[in-house]
XYZ file of N, CA and C in Angstrom:
609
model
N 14.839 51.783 33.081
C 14.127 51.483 31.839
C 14.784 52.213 30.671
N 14.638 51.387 29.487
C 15.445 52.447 28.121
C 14.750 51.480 27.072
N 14.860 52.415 26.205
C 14.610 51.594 24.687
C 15.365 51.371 23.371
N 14.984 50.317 22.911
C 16.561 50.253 21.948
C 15.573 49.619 20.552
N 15.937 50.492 19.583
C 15.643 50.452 18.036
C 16.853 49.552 17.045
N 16.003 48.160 16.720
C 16.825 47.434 16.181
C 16.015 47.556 14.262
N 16.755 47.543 14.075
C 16.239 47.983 12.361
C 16.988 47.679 11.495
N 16.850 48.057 9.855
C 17.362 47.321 8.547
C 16.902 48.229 7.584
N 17.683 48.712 6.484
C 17.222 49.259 4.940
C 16.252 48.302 4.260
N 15.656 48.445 3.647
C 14.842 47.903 2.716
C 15.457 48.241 1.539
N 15.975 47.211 0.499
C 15.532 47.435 -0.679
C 17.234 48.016 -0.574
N 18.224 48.655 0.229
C 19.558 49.053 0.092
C 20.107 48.669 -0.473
N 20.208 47.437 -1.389
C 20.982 46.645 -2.641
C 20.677 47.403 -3.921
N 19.680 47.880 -3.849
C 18.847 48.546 -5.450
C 19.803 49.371 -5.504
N 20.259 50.334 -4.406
C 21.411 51.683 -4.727
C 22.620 51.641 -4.819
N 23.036 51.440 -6.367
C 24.356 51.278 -6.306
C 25.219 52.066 -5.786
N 25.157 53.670 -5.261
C 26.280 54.405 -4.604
C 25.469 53.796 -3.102
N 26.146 52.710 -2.252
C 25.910 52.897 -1.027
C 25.636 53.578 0.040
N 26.891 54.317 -0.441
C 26.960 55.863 0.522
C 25.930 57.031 0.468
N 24.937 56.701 -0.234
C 23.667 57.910 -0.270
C 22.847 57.483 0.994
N 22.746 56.169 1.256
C 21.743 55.876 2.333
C 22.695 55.955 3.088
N 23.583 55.584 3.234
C 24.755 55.063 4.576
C 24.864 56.671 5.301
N 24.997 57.621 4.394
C 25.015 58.769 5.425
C 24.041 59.471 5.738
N 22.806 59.332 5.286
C 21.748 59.632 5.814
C 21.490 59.244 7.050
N 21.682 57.342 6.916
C 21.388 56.930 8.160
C 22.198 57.312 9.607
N 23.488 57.391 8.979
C 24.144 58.114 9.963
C 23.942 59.442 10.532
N 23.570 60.040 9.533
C 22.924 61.832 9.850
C 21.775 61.253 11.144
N 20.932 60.799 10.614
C 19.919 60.478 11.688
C 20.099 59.950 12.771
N 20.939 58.977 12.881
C 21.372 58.297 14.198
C 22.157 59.591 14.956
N 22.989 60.291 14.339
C 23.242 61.224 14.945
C 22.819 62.019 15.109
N 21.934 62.833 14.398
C 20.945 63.956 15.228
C 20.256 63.210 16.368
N 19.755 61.619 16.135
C 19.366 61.798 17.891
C 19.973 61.106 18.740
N 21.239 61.117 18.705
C 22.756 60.962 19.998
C 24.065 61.528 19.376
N 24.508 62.596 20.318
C 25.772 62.831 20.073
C 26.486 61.889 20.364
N 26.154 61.110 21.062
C 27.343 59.986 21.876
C 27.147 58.344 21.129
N 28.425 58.137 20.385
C 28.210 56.894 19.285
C 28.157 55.806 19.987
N 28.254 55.916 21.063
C 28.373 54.367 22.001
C 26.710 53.721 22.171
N 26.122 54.885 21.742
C 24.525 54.332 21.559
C 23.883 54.161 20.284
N 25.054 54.273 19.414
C 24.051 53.301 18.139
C 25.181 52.569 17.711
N 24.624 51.814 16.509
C 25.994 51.275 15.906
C 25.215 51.022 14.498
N 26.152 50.741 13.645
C 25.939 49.907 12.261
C 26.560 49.012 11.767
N 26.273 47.568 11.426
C 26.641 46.562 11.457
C 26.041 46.005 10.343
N 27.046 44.744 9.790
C 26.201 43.759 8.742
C 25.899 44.742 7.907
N 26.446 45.503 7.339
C 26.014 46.737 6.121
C 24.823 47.647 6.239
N 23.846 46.984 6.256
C 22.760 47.997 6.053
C 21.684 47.377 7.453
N 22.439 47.036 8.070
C 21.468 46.777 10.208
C 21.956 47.997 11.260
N 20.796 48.275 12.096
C 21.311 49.474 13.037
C 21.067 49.377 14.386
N 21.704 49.501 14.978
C 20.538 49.263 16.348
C 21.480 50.898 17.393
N 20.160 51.289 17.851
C 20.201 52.305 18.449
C 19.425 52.344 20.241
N 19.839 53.004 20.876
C 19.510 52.799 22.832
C 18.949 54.343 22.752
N 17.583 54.200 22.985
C 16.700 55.695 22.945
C 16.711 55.648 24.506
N 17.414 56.229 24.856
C 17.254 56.478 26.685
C 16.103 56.494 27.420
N 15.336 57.683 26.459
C 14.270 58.857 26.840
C 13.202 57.055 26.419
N 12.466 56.189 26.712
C 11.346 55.786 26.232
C 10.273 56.325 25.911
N 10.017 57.296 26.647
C 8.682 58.249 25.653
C 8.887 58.945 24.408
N 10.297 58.874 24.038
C 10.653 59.734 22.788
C 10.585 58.436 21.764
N 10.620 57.031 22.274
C 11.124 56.223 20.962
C 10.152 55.752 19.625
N 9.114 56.157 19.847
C 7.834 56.351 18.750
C 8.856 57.049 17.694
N 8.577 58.681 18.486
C 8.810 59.838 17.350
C 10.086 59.594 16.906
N 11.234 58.883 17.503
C 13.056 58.498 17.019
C 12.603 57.659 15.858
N 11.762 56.607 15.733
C 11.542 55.892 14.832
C 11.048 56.353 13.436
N 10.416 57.274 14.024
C 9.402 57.929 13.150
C 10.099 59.003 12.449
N 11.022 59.803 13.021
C 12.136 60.395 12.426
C 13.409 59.406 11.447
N 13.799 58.632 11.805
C 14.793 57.380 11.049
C 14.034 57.481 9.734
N 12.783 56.754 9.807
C 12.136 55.974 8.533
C 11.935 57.430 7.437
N 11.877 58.617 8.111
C 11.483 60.074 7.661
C 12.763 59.817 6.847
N 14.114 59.951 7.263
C 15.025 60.357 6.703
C 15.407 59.363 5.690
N 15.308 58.100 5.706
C 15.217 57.202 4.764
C 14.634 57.169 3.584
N 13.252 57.783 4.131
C 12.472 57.623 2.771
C 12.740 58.551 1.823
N 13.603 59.874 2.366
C 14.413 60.539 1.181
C 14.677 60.308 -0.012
N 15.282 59.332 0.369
C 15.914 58.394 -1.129
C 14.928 57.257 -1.660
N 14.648 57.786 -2.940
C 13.799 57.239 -3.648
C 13.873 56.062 -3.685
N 12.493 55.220 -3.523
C 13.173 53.647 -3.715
C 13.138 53.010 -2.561
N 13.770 53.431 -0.629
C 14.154 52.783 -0.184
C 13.106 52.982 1.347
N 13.071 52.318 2.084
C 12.055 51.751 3.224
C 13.300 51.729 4.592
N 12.352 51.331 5.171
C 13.343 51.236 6.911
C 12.129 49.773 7.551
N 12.959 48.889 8.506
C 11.793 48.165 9.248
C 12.667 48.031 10.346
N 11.732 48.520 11.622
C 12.501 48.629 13.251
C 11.324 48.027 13.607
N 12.436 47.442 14.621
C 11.288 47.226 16.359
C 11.708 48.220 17.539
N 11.112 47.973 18.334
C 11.207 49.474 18.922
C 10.843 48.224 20.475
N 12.374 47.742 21.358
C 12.029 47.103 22.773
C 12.298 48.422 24.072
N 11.485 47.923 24.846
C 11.023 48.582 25.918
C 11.572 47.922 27.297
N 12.402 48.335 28.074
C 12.324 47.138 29.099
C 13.474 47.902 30.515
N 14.081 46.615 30.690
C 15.532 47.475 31.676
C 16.392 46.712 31.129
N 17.825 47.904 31.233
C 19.129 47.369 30.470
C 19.828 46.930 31.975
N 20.361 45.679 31.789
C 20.848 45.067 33.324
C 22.322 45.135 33.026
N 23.036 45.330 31.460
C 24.326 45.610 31.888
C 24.766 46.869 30.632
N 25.580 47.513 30.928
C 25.953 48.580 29.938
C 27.709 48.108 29.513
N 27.454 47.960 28.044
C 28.580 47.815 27.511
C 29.667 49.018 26.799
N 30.311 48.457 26.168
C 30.628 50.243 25.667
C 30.354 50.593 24.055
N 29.365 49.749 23.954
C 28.675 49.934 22.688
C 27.328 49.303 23.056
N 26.537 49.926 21.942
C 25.113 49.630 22.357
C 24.973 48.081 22.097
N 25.826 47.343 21.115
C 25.420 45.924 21.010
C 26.440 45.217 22.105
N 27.395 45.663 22.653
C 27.749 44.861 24.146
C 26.559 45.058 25.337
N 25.652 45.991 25.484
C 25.106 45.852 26.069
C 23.906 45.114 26.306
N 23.341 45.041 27.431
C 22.105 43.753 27.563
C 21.165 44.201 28.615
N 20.100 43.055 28.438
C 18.842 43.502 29.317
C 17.807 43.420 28.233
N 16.258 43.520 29.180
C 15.071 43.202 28.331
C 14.722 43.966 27.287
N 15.159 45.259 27.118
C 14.737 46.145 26.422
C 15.525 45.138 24.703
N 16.781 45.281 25.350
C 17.371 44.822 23.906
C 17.193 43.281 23.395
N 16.481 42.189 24.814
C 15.911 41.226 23.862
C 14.415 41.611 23.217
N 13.966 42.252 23.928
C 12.485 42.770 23.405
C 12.633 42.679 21.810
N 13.778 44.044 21.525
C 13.855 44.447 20.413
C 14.356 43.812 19.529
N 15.524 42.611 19.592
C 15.886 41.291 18.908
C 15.199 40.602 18.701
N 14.551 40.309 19.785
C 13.025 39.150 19.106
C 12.320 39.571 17.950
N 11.031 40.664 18.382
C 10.871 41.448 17.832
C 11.163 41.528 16.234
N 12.650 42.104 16.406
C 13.161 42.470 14.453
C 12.804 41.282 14.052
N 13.229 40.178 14.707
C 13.284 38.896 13.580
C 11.917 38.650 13.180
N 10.753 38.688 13.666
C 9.610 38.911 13.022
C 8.674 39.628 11.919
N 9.605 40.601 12.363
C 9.004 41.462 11.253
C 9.028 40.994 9.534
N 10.114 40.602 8.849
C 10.092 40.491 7.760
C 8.925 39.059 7.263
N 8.636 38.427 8.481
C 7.555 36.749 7.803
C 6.691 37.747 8.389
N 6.252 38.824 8.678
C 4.794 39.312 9.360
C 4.391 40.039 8.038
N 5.770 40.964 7.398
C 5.511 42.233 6.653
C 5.083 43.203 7.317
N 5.713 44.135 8.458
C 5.245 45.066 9.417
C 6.561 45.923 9.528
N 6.523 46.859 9.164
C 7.899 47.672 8.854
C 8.069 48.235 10.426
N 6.786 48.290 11.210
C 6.993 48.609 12.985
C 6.292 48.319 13.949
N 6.593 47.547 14.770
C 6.376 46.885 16.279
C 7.279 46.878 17.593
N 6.422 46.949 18.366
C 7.143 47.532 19.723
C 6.826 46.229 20.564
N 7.456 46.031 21.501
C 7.511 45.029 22.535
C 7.515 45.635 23.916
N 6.791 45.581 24.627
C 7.079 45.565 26.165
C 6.681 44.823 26.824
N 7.198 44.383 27.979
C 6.457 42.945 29.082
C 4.929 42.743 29.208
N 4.301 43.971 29.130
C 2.926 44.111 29.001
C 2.308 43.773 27.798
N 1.919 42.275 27.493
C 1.188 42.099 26.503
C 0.503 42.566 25.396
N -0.928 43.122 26.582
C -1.857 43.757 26.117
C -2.141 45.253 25.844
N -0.966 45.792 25.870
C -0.496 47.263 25.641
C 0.451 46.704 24.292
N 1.683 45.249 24.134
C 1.781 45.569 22.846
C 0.525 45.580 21.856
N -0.106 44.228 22.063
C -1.238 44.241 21.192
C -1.835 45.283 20.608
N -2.341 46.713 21.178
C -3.071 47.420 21.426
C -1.938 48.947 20.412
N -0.872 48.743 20.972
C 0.158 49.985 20.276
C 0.690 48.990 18.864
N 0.746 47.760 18.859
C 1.157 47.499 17.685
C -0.412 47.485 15.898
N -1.364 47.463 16.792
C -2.808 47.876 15.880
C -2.693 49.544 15.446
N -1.663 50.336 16.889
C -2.109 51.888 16.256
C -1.091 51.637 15.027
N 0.356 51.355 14.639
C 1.326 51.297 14.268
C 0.936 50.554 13.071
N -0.120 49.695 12.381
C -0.119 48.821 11.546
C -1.140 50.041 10.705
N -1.693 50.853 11.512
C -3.042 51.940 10.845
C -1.748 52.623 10.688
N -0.799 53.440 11.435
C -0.498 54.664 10.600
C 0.446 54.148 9.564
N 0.862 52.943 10.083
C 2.259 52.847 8.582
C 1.577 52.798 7.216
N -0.059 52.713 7.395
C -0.880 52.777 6.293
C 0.059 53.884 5.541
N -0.122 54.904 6.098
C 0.286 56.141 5.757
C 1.942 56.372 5.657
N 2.433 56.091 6.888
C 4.084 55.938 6.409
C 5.011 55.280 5.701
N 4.734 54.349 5.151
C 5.201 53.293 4.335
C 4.694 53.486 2.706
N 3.995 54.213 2.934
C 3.483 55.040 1.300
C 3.978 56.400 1.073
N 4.576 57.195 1.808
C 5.572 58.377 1.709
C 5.674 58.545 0.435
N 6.094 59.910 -0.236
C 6.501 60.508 -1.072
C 8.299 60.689 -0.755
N 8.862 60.832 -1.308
C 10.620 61.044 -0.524
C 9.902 63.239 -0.694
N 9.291 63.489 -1.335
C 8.398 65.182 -0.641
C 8.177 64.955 0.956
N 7.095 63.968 0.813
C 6.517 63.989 2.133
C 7.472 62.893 3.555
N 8.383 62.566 3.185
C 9.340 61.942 4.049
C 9.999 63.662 4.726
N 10.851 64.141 3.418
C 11.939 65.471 3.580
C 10.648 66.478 4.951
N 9.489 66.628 4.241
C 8.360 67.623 5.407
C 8.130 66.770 7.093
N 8.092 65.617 6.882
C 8.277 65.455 8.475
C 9.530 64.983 8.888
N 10.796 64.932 8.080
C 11.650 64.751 8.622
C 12.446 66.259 9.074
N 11.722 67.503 8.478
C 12.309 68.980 8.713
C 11.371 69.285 9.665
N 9.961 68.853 10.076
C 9.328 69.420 10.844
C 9.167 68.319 12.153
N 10.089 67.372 12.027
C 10.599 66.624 13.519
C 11.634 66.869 14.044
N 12.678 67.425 13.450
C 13.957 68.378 13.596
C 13.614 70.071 14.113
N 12.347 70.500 13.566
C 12.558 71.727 13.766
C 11.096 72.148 14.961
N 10.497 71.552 15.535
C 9.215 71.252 16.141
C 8.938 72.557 16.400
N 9.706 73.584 16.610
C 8.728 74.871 16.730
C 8.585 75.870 15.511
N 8.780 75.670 14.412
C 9.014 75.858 13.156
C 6.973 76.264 12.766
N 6.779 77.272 12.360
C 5.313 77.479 11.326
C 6.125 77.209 9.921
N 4.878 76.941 9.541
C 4.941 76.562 7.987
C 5.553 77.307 6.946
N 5.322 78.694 7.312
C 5.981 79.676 6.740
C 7.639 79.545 6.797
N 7.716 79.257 8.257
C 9.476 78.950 8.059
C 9.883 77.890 7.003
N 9.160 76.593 7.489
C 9.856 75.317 7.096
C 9.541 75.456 5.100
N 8.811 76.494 4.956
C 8.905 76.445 3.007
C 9.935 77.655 2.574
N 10.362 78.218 3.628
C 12.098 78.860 3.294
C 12.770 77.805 3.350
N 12.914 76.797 4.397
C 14.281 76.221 4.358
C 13.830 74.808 3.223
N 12.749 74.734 2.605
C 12.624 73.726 1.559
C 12.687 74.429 0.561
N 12.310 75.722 -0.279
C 11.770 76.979 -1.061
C 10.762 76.708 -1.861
N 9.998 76.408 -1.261
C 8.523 76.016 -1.205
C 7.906 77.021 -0.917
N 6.514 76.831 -1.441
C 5.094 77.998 -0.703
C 4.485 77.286 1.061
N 3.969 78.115 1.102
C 3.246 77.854 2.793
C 2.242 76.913 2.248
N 1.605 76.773 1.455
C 0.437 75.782 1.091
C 0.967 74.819 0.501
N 2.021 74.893 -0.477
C 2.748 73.289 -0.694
C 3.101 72.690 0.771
N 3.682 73.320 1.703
C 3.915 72.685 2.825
C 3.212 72.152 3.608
N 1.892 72.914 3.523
C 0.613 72.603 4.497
C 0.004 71.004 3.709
N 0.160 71.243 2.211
C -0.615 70.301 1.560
C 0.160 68.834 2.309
N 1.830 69.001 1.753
C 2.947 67.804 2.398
C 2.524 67.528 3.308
N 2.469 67.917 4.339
C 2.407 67.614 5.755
C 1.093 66.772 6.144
N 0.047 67.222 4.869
C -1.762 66.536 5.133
C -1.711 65.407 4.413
N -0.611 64.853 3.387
C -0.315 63.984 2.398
C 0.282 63.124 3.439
N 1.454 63.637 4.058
C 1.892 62.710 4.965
C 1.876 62.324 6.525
N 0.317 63.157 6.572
C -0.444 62.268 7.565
C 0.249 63.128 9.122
N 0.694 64.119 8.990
C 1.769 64.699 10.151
C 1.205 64.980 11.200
N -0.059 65.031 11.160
C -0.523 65.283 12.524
C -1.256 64.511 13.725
N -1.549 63.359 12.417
C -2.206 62.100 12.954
C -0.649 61.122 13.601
N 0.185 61.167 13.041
C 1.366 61.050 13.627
C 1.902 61.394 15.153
N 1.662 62.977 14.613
C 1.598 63.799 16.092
C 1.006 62.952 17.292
N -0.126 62.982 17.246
C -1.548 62.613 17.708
C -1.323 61.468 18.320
N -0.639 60.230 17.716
C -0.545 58.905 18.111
C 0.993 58.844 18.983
N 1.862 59.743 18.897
C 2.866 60.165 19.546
C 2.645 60.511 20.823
N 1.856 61.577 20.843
C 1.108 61.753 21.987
C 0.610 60.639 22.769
N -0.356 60.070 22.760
C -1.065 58.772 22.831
C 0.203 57.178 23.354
N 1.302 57.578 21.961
C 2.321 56.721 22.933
C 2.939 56.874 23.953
N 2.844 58.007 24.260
C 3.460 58.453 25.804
C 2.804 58.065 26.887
N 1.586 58.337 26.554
C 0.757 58.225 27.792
C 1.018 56.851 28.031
N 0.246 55.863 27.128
C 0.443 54.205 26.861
C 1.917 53.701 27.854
N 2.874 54.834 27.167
C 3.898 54.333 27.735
C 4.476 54.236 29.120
N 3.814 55.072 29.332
C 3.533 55.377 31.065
C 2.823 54.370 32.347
N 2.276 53.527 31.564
C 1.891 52.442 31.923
C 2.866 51.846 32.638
N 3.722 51.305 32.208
C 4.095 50.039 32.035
C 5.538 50.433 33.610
């Protein structure tokens, strides 16, 4: 079983220096794989990435769209497939299996739905059910501050980090940080992260 994050910039035409998002996105794809044979970038501003770990691919997503929303202005929309990879290529788009049609189907929906994130797995009624938690929190993620993007994208990078640390490495107060983090919903995040694991365990 593996999971593979197929996704797109929003709105990446508005920025005329390209390269502000382009290496972000790359920063991110690479903090979560050293090894490039599991993501790629294609068609300018499309990504698709092979999350090994499936219980991690909530919070991978949830980290991407973090680092995106940095930059003022701009959005992320992934699907997030679940499945088994039946052949391994030497890039993540030579490779195949359900996970990565999951996640092809999937993307192409998203933009006639308007749903910046949905997950697919063979189990129906578990997507149904994880794609309702995902439509409540993007309430909250898809309204980001590029403040409150930078606070859970430093405190998904740094997970054992108190607050006190993470407003040195922003130079921030401990209560601006506490406030960020309640603005951008970080724990209810947490919470449903949690919750996707278990879910995910299902299947």
């Amino acid at each position: 079983m593996t999971s593979v994050i197929t996704g797109d910039i929003i709105k990446s035409r508005n920025i005329k220096d390209q390269n502000i998002w382009m290496e972000q996105l790359k920063y991110a794809l690479n903090m979560l794989s050293s090894d490039k044979s599991y993501y790629e970038i294609y068609r300018g501003d499309s990504f698709q990435y092979e999350c090994r770990d499936i219980y991690d691919s909530f919070r991978h997503a949830v980290y991407i769209k973090s680092c995106i929303k940095t930059i003022k202005g701009l959005d992320v929309r992934m699907s997030i497939g679940i499945g088994t990879k039946d052949y391994e290529g030497n890039t993540v788009s030579e490779s195949n299996g359900e996970a990565f049609v999951h996640s092809g189907e999937t993307f192409e929906t998203l933009k006639k739905e308007k749903v910046n994130l949905k997950v697919k797995t063979r189990d129906f009624t578990l997507n149904e059910e994880l794609n309702l938690y995902f439509k409540l929190v993007l309430i909250a993620m898809d309204n980001w501050t590029t403040n409150s993007a930078e606070i859970v994208k430093l405190s998904i990078e740094n997970p054992t980090m108190i607050q006190a640390e993470l407003a040195k490495l922003v130079g921030i107060s401990q209560d601006a940080v506490s406030k960020r983090q309640k603005r951008a919903y970080l724990d209810e995040i947490l919470e449903l992260d949690k919750l996707y694991r278990q879910k995910i365990d299902q299947i």
